[in-house]
Short mmCIF file of C-alpha atoms and ligand atoms in Angstrom, two decimals:
data_model
loop_
_atom_site.label_atom_id
_atom_site.label_comp_id
_atom_site.label_asym_id
_atom_site.label_seq_id
_atom_site.Cartn_x
_atom_site.Cartn_y
_atom_site.Cartn_z
CA MET P 16 8.38 8.21 17.58
CA LYS P 17 6.52 6.97 20.62
CA VAL P 18 3.89 4.31 19.86
CA SER P 19 1.42 3.59 22.67
CA ALA P 20 -1.76 1.57 23.04
CA CYS P 21 -5.00 3.54 22.72
CA SER P 22 -8.05 3.16 24.91
CA TYR P 23 -10.45 0.45 23.76
CA ARG P 24 -12.55 1.47 20.74
CA PRO P 25 -14.09 -0.31 17.74
CA ILE P 26 -11.70 -0.99 14.86
CA LEU P 27 -14.34 -1.69 12.21
CA VAL P 28 -16.49 1.44 11.92
CA PRO P 29 -19.16 2.68 9.46
CA CYS P 30 -17.75 4.56 6.47
CA SER P 31 -19.39 7.60 4.91
CA LEU P 32 -17.77 7.05 1.49
CA LYS P 33 -19.83 5.86 -1.42
CA ASN P 34 -19.40 2.13 -2.12
CA HIS P 35 -17.96 1.37 1.32
CA ASP P 36 -19.99 0.34 4.36
CA TYR P 37 -16.99 0.07 6.67
CA GLN P 38 -13.56 1.55 7.25
CA ILE P 39 -10.61 0.54 9.37
CA ASP P 40 -7.94 2.92 10.65
CA PRO P 41 -5.06 0.78 11.87
CA TYR P 42 -3.54 3.73 13.79
CA VAL P 43 -4.90 6.61 15.83
CA GLY P 44 -2.94 9.61 14.62
CA CYS P 45 -0.56 9.92 11.72
CA GLU P 46 3.17 10.31 11.79
CA HIS P 47 3.11 12.01 8.40
CA SER P 48 1.91 15.13 10.22
CA CYS P 49 0.62 16.98 7.16
CA HIS P 50 0.01 20.48 8.43
CA TYR P 51 -3.23 20.85 6.45
CA CYS P 52 -4.72 17.54 7.65
CA TYR P 53 -8.43 17.73 8.46
CA VAL P 54 -8.03 15.14 11.21
CA LEU P 55 -5.55 17.34 13.09
CA ASN P 56 -8.40 19.30 14.61
CA GLN P 57 -9.41 16.22 16.62
CA ALA P 58 -5.92 14.76 17.24
CA GLU P 59 -5.50 12.89 20.53
CA THR P 60 -1.69 13.22 20.59
CA ASP P 61 1.01 15.37 19.02
CA TRP P 62 1.60 13.26 15.91
CA SER P 63 5.17 14.41 15.51
CA GLU P 64 5.82 12.72 18.88
CA GLU P 65 3.30 9.96 19.40
CA VAL P 66 0.76 7.80 17.58
CA LEU P 67 -1.52 5.15 19.07
CA ILE P 68 -2.19 1.54 18.14
CA HIS P 69 -4.89 -0.95 19.10
CA LYS P 70 -3.72 -3.45 21.75
CA ASP P 71 -4.60 -6.56 19.76
CA ILE P 72 -5.71 -5.38 16.36
CA ALA P 73 -6.05 -8.82 14.73
CA GLY P 74 -7.79 -10.49 17.68
CA GLN P 75 -10.26 -7.65 18.21
CA LEU P 76 -10.98 -7.22 14.51
CA ASN P 77 -11.55 -10.93 14.12
CA GLY P 78 -14.38 -10.68 16.66
CA GLU P 79 -15.85 -7.55 15.07
CA LEU P 80 -15.98 -9.22 11.65
CA GLU P 81 -17.87 -12.23 12.94
CA ASN P 82 -21.28 -11.24 11.58
CA VAL P 83 -20.12 -9.15 8.65
CA SER P 84 -20.26 -10.57 5.15
CA PRO P 85 -17.16 -10.31 2.92
CA GLN P 86 -16.92 -6.93 1.19
CA THR P 87 -14.45 -4.17 0.38
CA ILE P 88 -13.30 -2.15 3.38
CA TYR P 89 -11.71 1.29 3.20
CA LEU P 90 -8.33 1.93 4.85
CA GLY P 91 -6.87 5.42 5.13
CA TYR P 92 -9.63 7.82 6.14
CA TYR P 93 -8.34 9.14 9.47
CA THR P 94 -4.73 7.96 9.25
CA ASP P 95 -2.21 6.77 6.70
CA PRO P 96 -2.04 2.96 7.02
CA TYR P 97 1.56 3.07 5.73
CA GLN P 98 3.02 5.81 7.90
CA PRO P 99 6.67 5.09 8.85
CA CYS P 100 5.96 3.16 12.08
CA GLU P 101 4.02 0.55 10.07
CA ALA P 102 7.40 -0.85 8.99
CA GLU P 103 7.91 -2.00 12.58
CA TYR P 104 4.41 -2.31 14.07
CA ARG P 105 2.72 -3.99 11.08
CA GLN P 106 -0.79 -3.09 12.20
CA THR P 107 -1.94 -2.69 8.60
CA ARG P 108 -0.25 -5.92 7.51
CA GLN P 109 -2.06 -7.80 10.29
CA VAL P 110 -5.38 -6.31 9.18
CA LEU P 111 -4.75 -7.30 5.56
CA GLU P 112 -3.77 -10.86 6.49
CA LEU P 113 -6.97 -11.28 8.47
CA LEU P 114 -9.16 -9.69 5.79
CA LEU P 115 -7.66 -11.96 3.12
CA GLU P 116 -8.22 -15.01 5.28
CA LYS P 117 -11.88 -14.01 5.64
CA CYS P 118 -12.31 -13.25 1.91
CA PHE P 119 -12.67 -9.47 2.33
CA SER P 120 -11.04 -6.92 0.06
CA VAL P 121 -9.73 -3.36 0.58
CA SER P 122 -9.50 0.10 -0.92
CA ILE P 123 -6.44 1.84 0.44
CA LEU P 124 -5.34 5.47 0.34
CA THR P 125 -1.71 6.27 1.16
CA LYS P 126 1.14 8.69 0.64
CA SER P 127 3.77 6.03 1.25
CA ASP P 128 5.66 3.49 -0.84
CA LEU P 129 5.72 1.07 2.10
CA ILE P 130 2.51 -0.32 0.61
CA VAL P 131 4.64 -2.15 -1.97
CA ARG P 132 5.65 -4.53 0.84
CA ASP P 133 2.06 -5.82 0.97
CA MET P 134 1.53 -6.38 -2.74
CA ASP P 135 1.56 -10.13 -2.13
CA ILE P 136 -1.66 -9.84 -0.11
CA LEU P 137 -3.30 -7.23 -2.31
CA ARG P 138 -2.81 -9.41 -5.38
CA GLU P 139 -4.55 -12.29 -3.65
CA MET P 140 -7.65 -10.26 -2.81
CA ASP P 141 -10.52 -9.90 -5.24
CA HIS P 142 -10.84 -6.26 -6.34
CA ALA P 143 -8.22 -4.70 -4.02
CA SER P 144 -7.46 -1.15 -5.09
CA VAL P 145 -4.88 1.40 -4.03
CA SER P 146 -4.90 5.14 -4.39
CA VAL P 147 -1.70 7.15 -3.96
CA SER P 148 -1.95 10.86 -3.25
CA VAL P 149 0.38 13.64 -4.35
CA ALA P 150 0.11 17.41 -4.14
CA PHE P 151 3.48 19.09 -4.50
CA ASN P 152 5.48 19.31 -7.71
CA ASP P 153 8.50 20.58 -5.79
CA ASN P 154 9.72 18.50 -2.85
CA ARG P 155 11.13 21.54 -1.05
CA ILE P 156 7.61 22.94 -0.93
CA ARG P 157 6.20 19.54 0.05
CA GLN P 158 8.41 19.51 3.11
CA LYS P 159 6.94 22.77 4.30
CA PHE P 160 3.37 21.43 4.17
CA GLU P 161 3.95 17.76 5.00
CA ALA P 162 6.46 17.30 7.78
CA ASP P 163 7.26 13.62 7.35
CA THR P 164 6.12 12.22 4.03
CA ILE P 165 8.24 10.71 1.28
CA ASP P 166 9.13 12.38 -2.03
CA THR P 167 6.46 12.69 -4.67
CA GLU P 168 8.63 10.67 -7.10
CA ALA P 169 8.85 7.73 -4.68
CA ARG P 170 5.05 7.66 -4.41
CA ILE P 171 4.70 7.60 -8.18
CA ARG P 172 7.22 4.74 -8.39
CA ALA P 173 5.08 2.84 -5.86
CA LEU P 174 2.02 3.44 -8.03
CA GLN P 175 3.94 2.09 -11.00
CA LYS P 176 4.97 -1.08 -9.11
CA LEU P 177 1.42 -1.69 -7.95
CA ARG P 178 0.10 -1.27 -11.45
CA GLU P 179 2.74 -3.60 -12.88
CA ALA P 180 1.83 -6.16 -10.21
CA GLY P 181 -1.76 -6.11 -11.42
CA VAL P 182 -3.25 -4.19 -8.49
CA GLN P 183 -6.02 -1.78 -9.44
CA THR P 184 -4.70 1.77 -8.97
CA SER P 185 -5.93 5.33 -8.87
CA ALA P 186 -4.29 8.59 -7.89
CA LEU P 187 -5.35 11.62 -5.91
CA ILE P 188 -4.01 15.08 -6.58
CA CYS P 189 -4.86 16.42 -3.17
CA PRO P 190 -4.86 18.94 -1.70
CA VAL P 191 -4.68 21.37 -4.59
CA ILE P 192 -3.42 24.62 -3.04
CA PRO P 193 -4.06 27.65 -5.26
CA TYR P 194 -0.90 28.97 -6.98
CA ILE P 195 1.18 26.22 -5.34
CA THR P 196 -0.10 22.94 -6.80
CA ASP P 197 0.32 22.73 -10.56
CA VAL P 198 -2.28 20.12 -11.52
CA THR P 199 -1.68 19.59 -15.24
CA PRO P 200 1.93 18.28 -15.05
CA PHE P 201 0.78 15.83 -12.38
CA ILE P 202 -1.88 14.45 -14.70
CA GLU P 203 0.74 13.85 -17.38
CA THR P 204 3.08 12.12 -14.91
CA LEU P 205 0.43 9.95 -13.27
CA ALA P 206 -1.50 8.92 -16.38
CA PRO P 207 0.73 5.95 -17.36
CA TYR P 208 0.20 4.32 -13.96
CA THR P 209 -3.50 4.75 -13.37
CA ASN P 210 -6.75 5.14 -15.26
CA THR P 211 -8.47 7.29 -12.68
CA ILE P 212 -7.21 10.53 -11.14
CA TRP P 213 -9.19 12.29 -8.44
CA ILE P 214 -8.56 16.00 -7.92
CA TYR P 215 -9.52 17.74 -4.68
CA GLY P 216 -8.88 21.29 -3.51
CA LEU P 217 -7.54 22.10 -0.07
CA SER P 218 -10.51 22.12 2.26
CA ILE P 219 -10.33 24.12 5.47
CA GLU P 220 -13.53 24.25 7.48
CA ASP P 221 -12.86 27.45 9.40
CA ARG P 222 -10.11 29.76 10.55
CA SER P 223 -10.15 28.48 14.13
CA GLY P 224 -8.97 24.97 13.18
CA ARG P 225 -5.45 23.80 13.86
CA ASN P 226 -4.91 22.96 10.19
CA TRP P 227 -5.65 26.54 9.15
CA GLN P 228 -3.40 27.91 11.91
CA ASN P 229 -0.59 25.73 10.49
CA VAL P 230 -1.24 26.58 6.84
CA GLN P 231 -1.55 30.25 7.62
CA GLY P 232 1.84 30.19 9.37
CA ILE P 233 3.49 28.44 6.39
CA LEU P 234 2.00 30.92 3.93
CA GLN P 235 3.03 33.86 6.08
CA THR P 236 6.61 32.62 6.36
CA HIS P 237 7.26 31.17 2.90
CA PHE P 238 4.66 32.70 0.58
CA PRO P 239 3.90 36.13 2.06
CA ASP P 240 3.03 37.62 -1.34
CA LEU P 241 0.43 34.92 -2.00
CA LYS P 242 -1.07 34.57 1.46
CA GLU P 243 -3.97 36.97 1.09
CA GLN P 244 -4.90 35.70 -2.35
CA ILE P 245 -4.81 32.07 -1.26
CA GLU P 246 -6.81 32.80 1.88
CA SER P 247 -9.53 34.59 -0.05
CA ILE P 248 -9.81 31.68 -2.50
CA LEU P 249 -9.96 29.05 0.24
CA PHE P 250 -12.66 30.79 2.22
CA ALA P 251 -14.80 32.07 -0.66
CA LYS P 252 -17.96 30.09 -1.37
CA GLU P 253 -17.12 30.12 -5.05
CA HIS P 254 -14.07 31.74 -6.64
CA SER P 255 -13.01 32.36 -10.23
CA TYR P 256 -9.73 30.55 -9.51
CA TRP P 257 -11.62 27.28 -9.04
CA THR P 258 -14.04 28.00 -11.90
CA GLU P 259 -11.19 28.54 -14.34
CA LEU P 260 -9.20 25.55 -13.12
CA ARG P 261 -12.29 23.35 -13.36
CA GLN P 262 -12.91 24.52 -16.89
CA GLN P 263 -9.28 23.92 -17.91
CA LEU P 264 -9.32 20.42 -16.43
CA THR P 265 -12.66 19.57 -17.98
CA GLU P 266 -11.28 20.49 -21.40
CA LEU P 267 -8.21 18.35 -20.74
CA LYS P 268 -10.43 15.47 -19.62
CA ASN P 269 -12.51 15.68 -22.79
CA ASP P 270 -9.49 16.04 -25.09
CA ARG P 271 -7.65 13.11 -23.58
CA LYS P 272 -10.80 11.11 -22.85
CA SER P 273 -9.31 10.42 -19.46
CA ASP P 274 -11.06 9.55 -16.23
CA LEU P 275 -10.46 12.72 -14.25
CA ARG P 276 -12.73 13.13 -11.23
CA ILE P 277 -12.71 16.85 -10.59
CA HIS P 278 -13.81 17.96 -7.11
CA LEU P 279 -12.74 21.60 -6.96
S1 LIG F 30 -1.16 11.34 5.53
FE1 LIG F 30 -3.34 11.80 5.57
S2 LIG F 30 -4.01 11.28 7.65
FE2 LIG F 30 -1.77 11.44 7.68
S3 LIG F 30 -1.38 13.52 8.35
FE3 LIG F 30 -1.33 13.48 6.10
S4 LIG F 30 -3.42 14.04 5.48
FE4 LIG F 30 -3.51 13.45 7.66
#
């Protein structure tokens, strides 16, 4: 993997998520190369070959935080902060060290167990929280949709370690791909390690995007019998597949009195 410096750009940027004013993406691009990724459509490099880093992430961020009061910052919107090259380049670790020093906290979303390395910092922060995302019950299928992520089981073990260390956790079942992602078994598996589980369907804006071109190719090659059905569900404004799944999950939520956040 080639890692190069990106052109100068702000590191601390406004965040559109509820409860977060700012986000930080320690990398530009993402080595995980999920074929369905919504950021792919604006990728600056071929992520399977090259990702970009900020020249002096801690120095620049230190300046950008000068007039910002301590608060919780979101990490993981446009990139995975714990993609494989973080083990060597430690961009995320540098950000966390600085944020801790300045009394900030973080909400992190990742698909990687490398986050366990930074539990020492997360435990020191007030209200740090980590969300781990999973989507594929079968790792052979995962490899078709996510070129370079770790096994689902390893992610769940990371969630367990975080929870045991006293870090606030949640999980994402995302993206739910019709007929491919089996949501209910995931809820059973994740429940011991988190109180909150968010569930999101695969979102593809339009057929011209690179993510749809990728997904379409995977479906054509590996799931030819399901391709048309899945495509019609993904591009319908509302579809009975989602209505029924929503209903089933709502019943499960009520029965178990669990904190399922259903966004399907
Ligand atoms: S881990 Fe997230 S940011 Fe990275 S490629 Fe996958 S979906 Fe995109």
